[in-house]
Amino acid sequence: MYEIGPAVAWLIAALVLGIAELAVPGVFLVFLAIAAAFTGVMAFALPDLPVAVQLGAFAVWSVVAVTIGKRWYRDYPVEGGDPLLNNRAARLIGQIVIVETALVDGHGRVLVGDGSWPARGPDAAVGTRVRIVAVMDGAVAVEPQ
């Protein structure tokens, strides 16, 4: 039976770590994969390298790769497609809504989509169109359109 040498084992580890990064993206395992690949190449170049030295080299390459990656992501941040994707309240700001229950003494309700939200703002009659300017404590702050 064929015995896997340390160099091949390091390269397999690099491949597994790279696949794991794709399966569970966290932008961290890729740096360990790079370190494992460098260690594997080093083990090919120096086949008699003791395992303790290989582990030390992997540790050093891991620190180097993570440090470079951290600096890279600081200098070139990854921008998401929609920064308000999971912030429903922030997505409401700027929407034009209809007053459902008259705003009297600064309190009432407005129709937002297919739901009704408590509202705060200047007095307004039922059916008036108002703009949402903020969301505070589960209520929308509105102003005349």
Short mmCIF file of N, CA and C in Angstrom, two decimals:
data_model
loop_
_atom_site.label_atom_id
_atom_site.label_comp_id
_atom_site.label_asym_id
_atom_site.label_seq_id
_atom_site.Cartn_x
_atom_site.Cartn_y
_atom_site.Cartn_z
N MET A 1 0.85 -1.18 0.00
CA MET A 1 0.00 0.00 0.00
C MET A 1 0.89 1.24 0.00
N TYR A 2 0.43 2.26 -0.69
CA TYR A 2 1.20 3.50 -0.82
C TYR A 2 1.08 4.32 0.46
N GLU A 3 2.22 4.82 0.93
CA GLU A 3 2.23 5.66 2.13
C GLU A 3 2.26 7.12 1.71
N ILE A 4 1.36 7.91 2.29
CA ILE A 4 1.31 9.33 1.98
C ILE A 4 2.41 10.02 2.76
N GLY A 5 3.25 10.75 2.05
CA GLY A 5 4.33 11.49 2.70
C GLY A 5 3.80 12.77 3.33
N PRO A 6 4.64 13.39 4.16
CA PRO A 6 4.20 14.61 4.83
C PRO A 6 3.86 15.74 3.86
N ALA A 7 4.58 15.85 2.77
CA ALA A 7 4.33 16.92 1.81
C ALA A 7 2.93 16.77 1.20
N VAL A 8 2.59 15.55 0.81
CA VAL A 8 1.27 15.29 0.24
C VAL A 8 0.19 15.52 1.30
N ALA A 9 0.46 15.13 2.54
CA ALA A 9 -0.50 15.33 3.62
C ALA A 9 -0.78 16.83 3.83
N TRP A 10 0.27 17.65 3.76
CA TRP A 10 0.09 19.10 3.91
C TRP A 10 -0.73 19.67 2.76
N LEU A 11 -0.49 19.18 1.55
CA LEU A 11 -1.25 19.67 0.40
C LEU A 11 -2.71 19.22 0.45
N ILE A 12 -2.94 18.00 0.95
CA ILE A 12 -4.32 17.54 1.14
C ILE A 12 -5.00 18.40 2.20
N ALA A 13 -4.28 18.71 3.27
CA ALA A 13 -4.83 19.58 4.32
C ALA A 13 -5.17 20.95 3.74
N ALA A 14 -4.32 21.47 2.87
CA ALA A 14 -4.59 22.77 2.23
C ALA A 14 -5.86 22.69 1.40
N LEU A 15 -6.02 21.60 0.65
CA LEU A 15 -7.21 21.41 -0.18
C LEU A 15 -8.47 21.30 0.68
N VAL A 16 -8.40 20.53 1.76
CA VAL A 16 -9.55 20.36 2.65
C VAL A 16 -9.92 21.69 3.30
N LEU A 17 -8.93 22.45 3.75
CA LEU A 17 -9.19 23.75 4.36
C LEU A 17 -9.79 24.72 3.34
N GLY A 18 -9.31 24.67 2.10
CA GLY A 18 -9.87 25.52 1.05
C GLY A 18 -11.32 25.17 0.75
N ILE A 19 -11.63 23.89 0.69
CA ILE A 19 -13.01 23.46 0.46
C ILE A 19 -13.89 23.83 1.64
N ALA A 20 -13.35 23.68 2.85
CA ALA A 20 -14.11 24.06 4.05
C ALA A 20 -14.43 25.55 4.03
N GLU A 21 -13.50 26.38 3.55
CA GLU A 21 -13.75 27.82 3.45
C GLU A 21 -14.90 28.10 2.48
N LEU A 22 -14.97 27.34 1.39
CA LEU A 22 -16.05 27.52 0.43
C LEU A 22 -17.38 27.05 1.00
N ALA A 23 -17.34 25.97 1.79
CA ALA A 23 -18.56 25.41 2.36
C ALA A 23 -19.11 26.28 3.49
N VAL A 24 -18.21 26.82 4.31
CA VAL A 24 -18.61 27.64 5.45
C VAL A 24 -17.78 28.91 5.39
N PRO A 25 -18.20 29.88 4.54
CA PRO A 25 -17.38 31.07 4.36
C PRO A 25 -17.23 31.87 5.65
N GLY A 26 -16.01 32.14 6.00
CA GLY A 26 -15.74 32.94 7.18
C GLY A 26 -14.49 33.76 6.99
N VAL A 27 -13.86 33.61 5.83
CA VAL A 27 -12.65 34.34 5.46
C VAL A 27 -11.57 34.14 6.52
N PHE A 28 -11.39 32.91 6.93
CA PHE A 28 -10.31 32.61 7.87
C PHE A 28 -9.59 31.33 7.47
N LEU A 29 -10.36 30.30 7.13
CA LEU A 29 -9.74 29.02 6.78
C LEU A 29 -8.88 29.12 5.53
N VAL A 30 -9.18 30.07 4.67
CA VAL A 30 -8.38 30.23 3.46
C VAL A 30 -6.93 30.56 3.81
N PHE A 31 -6.72 31.31 4.89
CA PHE A 31 -5.36 31.66 5.28
C PHE A 31 -4.62 30.45 5.84
N LEU A 32 -5.35 29.59 6.54
CA LEU A 32 -4.73 28.34 7.02
C LEU A 32 -4.44 27.41 5.84
N ALA A 33 -5.30 27.45 4.83
CA ALA A 33 -5.05 26.64 3.63
C ALA A 33 -3.78 27.11 2.92
N ILE A 34 -3.59 28.42 2.85
CA ILE A 34 -2.38 28.97 2.24
C ILE A 34 -1.16 28.54 3.03
N ALA A 35 -1.25 28.60 4.36
CA ALA A 35 -0.13 28.20 5.21
C ALA A 35 0.17 26.71 5.03
N ALA A 36 -0.85 25.89 4.94
CA ALA A 36 -0.64 24.45 4.73
C ALA A 36 -0.01 24.19 3.36
N ALA A 37 -0.42 24.94 2.35
CA ALA A 37 0.17 24.77 1.01
C ALA A 37 1.64 25.15 1.02
N PHE A 38 1.99 26.27 1.66
CA PHE A 38 3.41 26.65 1.76
C PHE A 38 4.20 25.60 2.51
N THR A 39 3.64 25.06 3.57
CA THR A 39 4.32 24.03 4.34
C THR A 39 4.49 22.77 3.49
N GLY A 40 3.47 22.43 2.69
CA GLY A 40 3.58 21.26 1.81
C GLY A 40 4.67 21.44 0.76
N VAL A 41 4.75 22.62 0.17
CA VAL A 41 5.80 22.89 -0.82
C VAL A 41 7.17 22.81 -0.15
N MET A 42 7.25 23.36 1.07
CA MET A 42 8.52 23.30 1.80
C MET A 42 8.89 21.84 2.12
N ALA A 43 7.90 21.02 2.45
CA ALA A 43 8.16 19.61 2.75
C ALA A 43 8.59 18.85 1.49
N PHE A 44 8.10 19.25 0.32
CA PHE A 44 8.58 18.65 -0.93
C PHE A 44 10.03 19.03 -1.18
N ALA A 45 10.35 20.31 -0.95
CA ALA A 45 11.71 20.80 -1.21
C ALA A 45 12.71 20.22 -0.21
N LEU A 46 12.29 20.00 1.01
CA LEU A 46 13.16 19.48 2.07
C LEU A 46 12.52 18.23 2.67
N PRO A 47 12.64 17.08 1.98
CA PRO A 47 11.91 15.88 2.39
C PRO A 47 12.31 15.32 3.76
N ASP A 48 13.49 15.64 4.26
CA ASP A 48 13.93 15.11 5.56
C ASP A 48 13.60 16.04 6.72
N LEU A 49 12.76 17.02 6.49
CA LEU A 49 12.40 18.00 7.51
C LEU A 49 11.58 17.31 8.62
N PRO A 50 12.01 17.45 9.87
CA PRO A 50 11.26 16.80 10.97
C PRO A 50 9.83 17.37 11.09
N VAL A 51 8.94 16.54 11.59
CA VAL A 51 7.54 16.94 11.72
C VAL A 51 7.40 18.15 12.64
N ALA A 52 8.21 18.23 13.69
CA ALA A 52 8.13 19.37 14.60
C ALA A 52 8.46 20.68 13.87
N VAL A 53 9.44 20.62 12.98
CA VAL A 53 9.79 21.81 12.20
C VAL A 53 8.66 22.15 11.22
N GLN A 54 8.03 21.13 10.63
CA GLN A 54 6.91 21.36 9.73
C GLN A 54 5.75 22.04 10.46
N LEU A 55 5.46 21.55 11.67
CA LEU A 55 4.39 22.16 12.45
C LEU A 55 4.74 23.61 12.82
N GLY A 56 6.00 23.84 13.16
CA GLY A 56 6.44 25.21 13.46
C GLY A 56 6.32 26.11 12.23
N ALA A 57 6.70 25.57 11.08
CA ALA A 57 6.59 26.34 9.83
C ALA A 57 5.12 26.65 9.52
N PHE A 58 4.25 25.65 9.75
CA PHE A 58 2.82 25.89 9.53
C PHE A 58 2.31 27.00 10.45
N ALA A 59 2.75 26.98 11.70
CA ALA A 59 2.34 28.03 12.65
C ALA A 59 2.82 29.39 12.18
N VAL A 60 4.06 29.47 11.76
CA VAL A 60 4.61 30.76 11.30
C VAL A 60 3.89 31.22 10.04
N TRP A 61 3.69 30.31 9.07
CA TRP A 61 3.00 30.69 7.83
C TRP A 61 1.55 31.09 8.13
N SER A 62 0.93 30.44 9.11
CA SER A 62 -0.44 30.80 9.48
C SER A 62 -0.49 32.24 9.99
N VAL A 63 0.44 32.59 10.87
CA VAL A 63 0.47 33.95 11.40
C VAL A 63 0.72 34.95 10.28
N VAL A 64 1.66 34.63 9.40
CA VAL A 64 1.97 35.53 8.28
C VAL A 64 0.75 35.70 7.37
N ALA A 65 0.10 34.58 7.01
CA ALA A 65 -1.05 34.65 6.10
C ALA A 65 -2.22 35.41 6.73
N VAL A 66 -2.49 35.16 8.02
CA VAL A 66 -3.59 35.86 8.69
C VAL A 66 -3.28 37.34 8.81
N THR A 67 -2.03 37.69 9.12
CA THR A 67 -1.65 39.10 9.24
C THR A 67 -1.81 39.81 7.90
N ILE A 68 -1.34 39.20 6.83
CA ILE A 68 -1.48 39.80 5.50
C ILE A 68 -2.95 39.91 5.13
N GLY A 69 -3.73 38.85 5.39
CA GLY A 69 -5.16 38.87 5.08
C GLY A 69 -5.89 39.93 5.88
N LYS A 70 -5.56 40.07 7.14
CA LYS A 70 -6.21 41.09 7.98
C LYS A 70 -5.93 42.49 7.44
N ARG A 71 -4.69 42.72 7.08
CA ARG A 71 -4.33 44.03 6.51
C ARG A 71 -5.05 44.24 5.18
N TRP A 72 -5.11 43.20 4.35
CA TRP A 72 -5.77 43.29 3.05
C TRP A 72 -7.24 43.68 3.22
N TYR A 73 -7.95 42.99 4.13
CA TYR A 73 -9.37 43.28 4.31
C TYR A 73 -9.60 44.63 4.99
N ARG A 74 -8.61 45.12 5.73
CA ARG A 74 -8.73 46.46 6.30
C ARG A 74 -8.58 47.51 5.20
N ASP A 75 -7.60 47.30 4.30
CA ASP A 75 -7.34 48.26 3.22
C ASP A 75 -8.36 48.16 2.09
N TYR A 76 -8.90 46.97 1.85
CA TYR A 76 -9.86 46.74 0.77
C TYR A 76 -11.09 46.01 1.33
N PRO A 77 -11.93 46.71 2.09
CA PRO A 77 -13.07 46.04 2.72
C PRO A 77 -14.05 45.49 1.70
N VAL A 78 -14.69 44.39 2.07
CA VAL A 78 -15.69 43.76 1.22
C VAL A 78 -17.01 44.46 1.47
N GLU A 79 -17.58 45.01 0.42
CA GLU A 79 -18.84 45.73 0.51
C GLU A 79 -19.98 44.76 0.19
N GLY A 80 -21.00 44.77 1.01
CA GLY A 80 -22.16 43.93 0.77
C GLY A 80 -23.07 44.59 -0.27
N GLY A 81 -23.97 43.82 -0.84
CA GLY A 81 -24.88 44.35 -1.84
C GLY A 81 -25.95 45.26 -1.26
N ASP A 82 -26.43 44.96 -0.06
CA ASP A 82 -27.50 45.76 0.55
C ASP A 82 -27.22 45.88 2.04
N PRO A 83 -26.69 47.00 2.49
CA PRO A 83 -26.34 47.13 3.90
C PRO A 83 -27.56 47.10 4.83
N LEU A 84 -28.76 47.33 4.31
CA LEU A 84 -29.96 47.32 5.14
C LEU A 84 -30.73 46.01 5.01
N LEU A 85 -30.11 44.99 4.46
CA LEU A 85 -30.80 43.73 4.16
C LEU A 85 -31.56 43.18 5.36
N ASN A 86 -30.93 43.12 6.51
CA ASN A 86 -31.56 42.53 7.69
C ASN A 86 -31.99 43.58 8.72
N ASN A 87 -32.16 44.82 8.29
CA ASN A 87 -32.56 45.90 9.19
C ASN A 87 -33.88 46.48 8.68
N ARG A 88 -34.96 45.80 9.01
CA ARG A 88 -36.27 46.20 8.48
C ARG A 88 -36.64 47.62 8.87
N ALA A 89 -36.34 47.99 10.11
CA ALA A 89 -36.69 49.33 10.57
C ALA A 89 -36.00 50.39 9.73
N ALA A 90 -34.71 50.23 9.45
CA ALA A 90 -33.98 51.21 8.65
C ALA A 90 -34.50 51.27 7.22
N ARG A 91 -35.01 50.16 6.73
CA ARG A 91 -35.55 50.14 5.36
C ARG A 91 -36.83 50.95 5.25
N LEU A 92 -37.52 51.18 6.38
CA LEU A 92 -38.77 51.93 6.35
C LEU A 92 -38.54 53.43 6.15
N ILE A 93 -37.38 53.93 6.58
CA ILE A 93 -37.13 55.37 6.53
C ILE A 93 -37.20 55.86 5.08
N GLY A 94 -38.00 56.92 4.89
CA GLY A 94 -38.18 57.50 3.57
C GLY A 94 -39.44 57.05 2.86
N GLN A 95 -40.07 55.98 3.36
CA GLN A 95 -41.29 55.49 2.71
C GLN A 95 -42.45 56.45 2.96
N ILE A 96 -43.31 56.54 1.97
CA ILE A 96 -44.55 57.30 2.09
C ILE A 96 -45.63 56.31 2.52
N VAL A 97 -46.33 56.61 3.62
CA VAL A 97 -47.35 55.71 4.15
C VAL A 97 -48.64 56.51 4.37
N ILE A 98 -49.70 55.77 4.64
CA ILE A 98 -51.03 56.37 4.83
C ILE A 98 -51.40 56.29 6.31
N VAL A 99 -51.94 57.39 6.83
CA VAL A 99 -52.40 57.40 8.22
C VAL A 99 -53.65 56.53 8.32
N GLU A 100 -53.61 55.52 9.21
CA GLU A 100 -54.74 54.60 9.41
C GLU A 100 -55.64 55.09 10.55
N THR A 101 -55.01 55.46 11.67
CA THR A 101 -55.72 56.03 12.81
C THR A 101 -55.16 57.43 13.00
N ALA A 102 -56.01 58.41 13.03
CA ALA A 102 -55.57 59.81 13.06
C ALA A 102 -54.48 60.05 14.10
N LEU A 103 -53.51 60.84 13.69
CA LEU A 103 -52.46 61.26 14.62
C LEU A 103 -53.02 62.43 15.43
N VAL A 104 -53.23 62.20 16.70
CA VAL A 104 -53.76 63.22 17.60
C VAL A 104 -52.81 63.32 18.78
N ASP A 105 -52.42 64.53 19.11
CA ASP A 105 -51.45 64.77 20.18
C ASP A 105 -50.17 63.95 19.96
N GLY A 106 -49.81 63.80 18.69
CA GLY A 106 -48.54 63.15 18.35
C GLY A 106 -48.58 61.64 18.27
N HIS A 107 -49.76 61.00 18.48
CA HIS A 107 -49.83 59.54 18.45
C HIS A 107 -50.95 59.08 17.53
N GLY A 108 -50.69 57.96 16.82
CA GLY A 108 -51.69 57.37 15.93
C GLY A 108 -51.11 56.12 15.31
N ARG A 109 -51.65 55.70 14.16
CA ARG A 109 -51.15 54.50 13.46
C ARG A 109 -51.10 54.78 11.97
N VAL A 110 -50.13 54.13 11.31
CA VAL A 110 -50.00 54.27 9.86
C VAL A 110 -49.95 52.89 9.23
N LEU A 111 -50.37 52.80 7.97
CA LEU A 111 -50.29 51.55 7.21
C LEU A 111 -48.93 51.49 6.53
N VAL A 112 -48.17 50.46 6.88
CA VAL A 112 -46.86 50.23 6.26
C VAL A 112 -46.96 48.87 5.56
N GLY A 113 -46.98 48.92 4.24
CA GLY A 113 -47.17 47.67 3.49
C GLY A 113 -48.53 47.09 3.83
N ASP A 114 -48.53 45.82 4.31
CA ASP A 114 -49.80 45.21 4.67
C ASP A 114 -50.00 45.18 6.19
N GLY A 115 -49.20 45.97 6.91
CA GLY A 115 -49.31 46.00 8.36
C GLY A 115 -49.58 47.40 8.88
N SER A 116 -49.87 47.46 10.17
CA SER A 116 -50.15 48.73 10.82
C SER A 116 -49.09 48.97 11.90
N TRP A 117 -48.52 50.16 11.91
CA TRP A 117 -47.48 50.50 12.88
C TRP A 117 -47.92 51.69 13.72
N PRO A 118 -47.54 51.69 15.01
CA PRO A 118 -47.77 52.89 15.80
C PRO A 118 -46.94 54.03 15.22
N ALA A 119 -47.47 55.23 15.27
CA ALA A 119 -46.77 56.36 14.67
C ALA A 119 -46.76 57.54 15.64
N ARG A 120 -45.72 58.35 15.50
CA ARG A 120 -45.59 59.59 16.26
C ARG A 120 -45.29 60.70 15.27
N GLY A 121 -45.90 61.85 15.51
CA GLY A 121 -45.64 62.98 14.63
C GLY A 121 -46.72 64.02 14.76
N PRO A 122 -46.67 65.03 13.90
CA PRO A 122 -47.68 66.09 13.96
C PRO A 122 -49.06 65.55 13.63
N ASP A 123 -50.07 66.20 14.16
CA ASP A 123 -51.45 65.77 13.93
C ASP A 123 -51.73 65.62 12.44
N ALA A 124 -52.44 64.52 12.10
CA ALA A 124 -52.80 64.25 10.71
C ALA A 124 -54.07 63.42 10.69
N ALA A 125 -54.92 63.68 9.71
CA ALA A 125 -56.20 62.98 9.58
C ALA A 125 -56.01 61.63 8.91
N VAL A 126 -56.99 60.76 9.09
CA VAL A 126 -57.00 59.45 8.45
C VAL A 126 -56.90 59.65 6.94
N GLY A 127 -56.07 58.85 6.27
CA GLY A 127 -55.91 58.93 4.83
C GLY A 127 -54.81 59.87 4.37
N THR A 128 -54.24 60.64 5.28
CA THR A 128 -53.16 61.57 4.92
C THR A 128 -51.89 60.79 4.61
N ARG A 129 -51.19 61.25 3.59
CA ARG A 129 -49.91 60.62 3.22
C ARG A 129 -48.80 61.32 4.02
N VAL A 130 -47.98 60.51 4.70
CA VAL A 130 -46.87 61.03 5.50
C VAL A 130 -45.61 60.24 5.16
N ARG A 131 -44.46 60.82 5.49
CA ARG A 131 -43.17 60.17 5.21
C ARG A 131 -42.56 59.69 6.54
N ILE A 132 -42.05 58.48 6.55
CA ILE A 132 -41.36 57.95 7.73
C ILE A 132 -39.96 58.55 7.78
N VAL A 133 -39.62 59.16 8.92
CA VAL A 133 -38.30 59.78 9.05
C VAL A 133 -37.41 59.06 10.05
N ALA A 134 -38.00 58.22 10.90
CA ALA A 134 -37.20 57.47 11.88
C ALA A 134 -38.05 56.33 12.43
N VAL A 135 -37.37 55.39 13.07
CA VAL A 135 -38.04 54.30 13.77
C VAL A 135 -37.44 54.28 15.17
N MET A 136 -38.32 54.45 16.19
CA MET A 136 -37.86 54.50 17.58
C MET A 136 -38.79 53.68 18.45
N ASP A 137 -38.25 52.79 19.24
CA ASP A 137 -39.01 52.03 20.21
C ASP A 137 -40.24 51.35 19.60
N GLY A 138 -40.11 50.81 18.43
CA GLY A 138 -41.20 50.09 17.78
C GLY A 138 -42.25 50.96 17.13
N ALA A 139 -42.03 52.26 17.09
CA ALA A 139 -42.97 53.18 16.44
C ALA A 139 -42.22 53.97 15.36
N VAL A 140 -42.96 54.37 14.34
CA VAL A 140 -42.35 55.18 13.30
C VAL A 140 -42.61 56.64 13.57
N ALA A 141 -41.60 57.46 13.34
CA ALA A 141 -41.77 58.90 13.41
C ALA A 141 -42.06 59.39 12.00
N VAL A 142 -43.11 60.18 11.88
CA VAL A 142 -43.53 60.63 10.55
C VAL A 142 -43.57 62.14 10.50
N GLU A 143 -43.54 62.64 9.26
CA GLU A 143 -43.71 64.07 9.01
C GLU A 143 -44.58 64.22 7.77
N PRO A 144 -45.21 65.38 7.61
CA PRO A 144 -46.03 65.56 6.42
C PRO A 144 -45.20 65.37 5.15
N GLN A 145 -45.85 64.84 4.13
CA GLN A 145 -45.13 64.54 2.89
C GLN A 145 -44.71 65.78 2.19
#
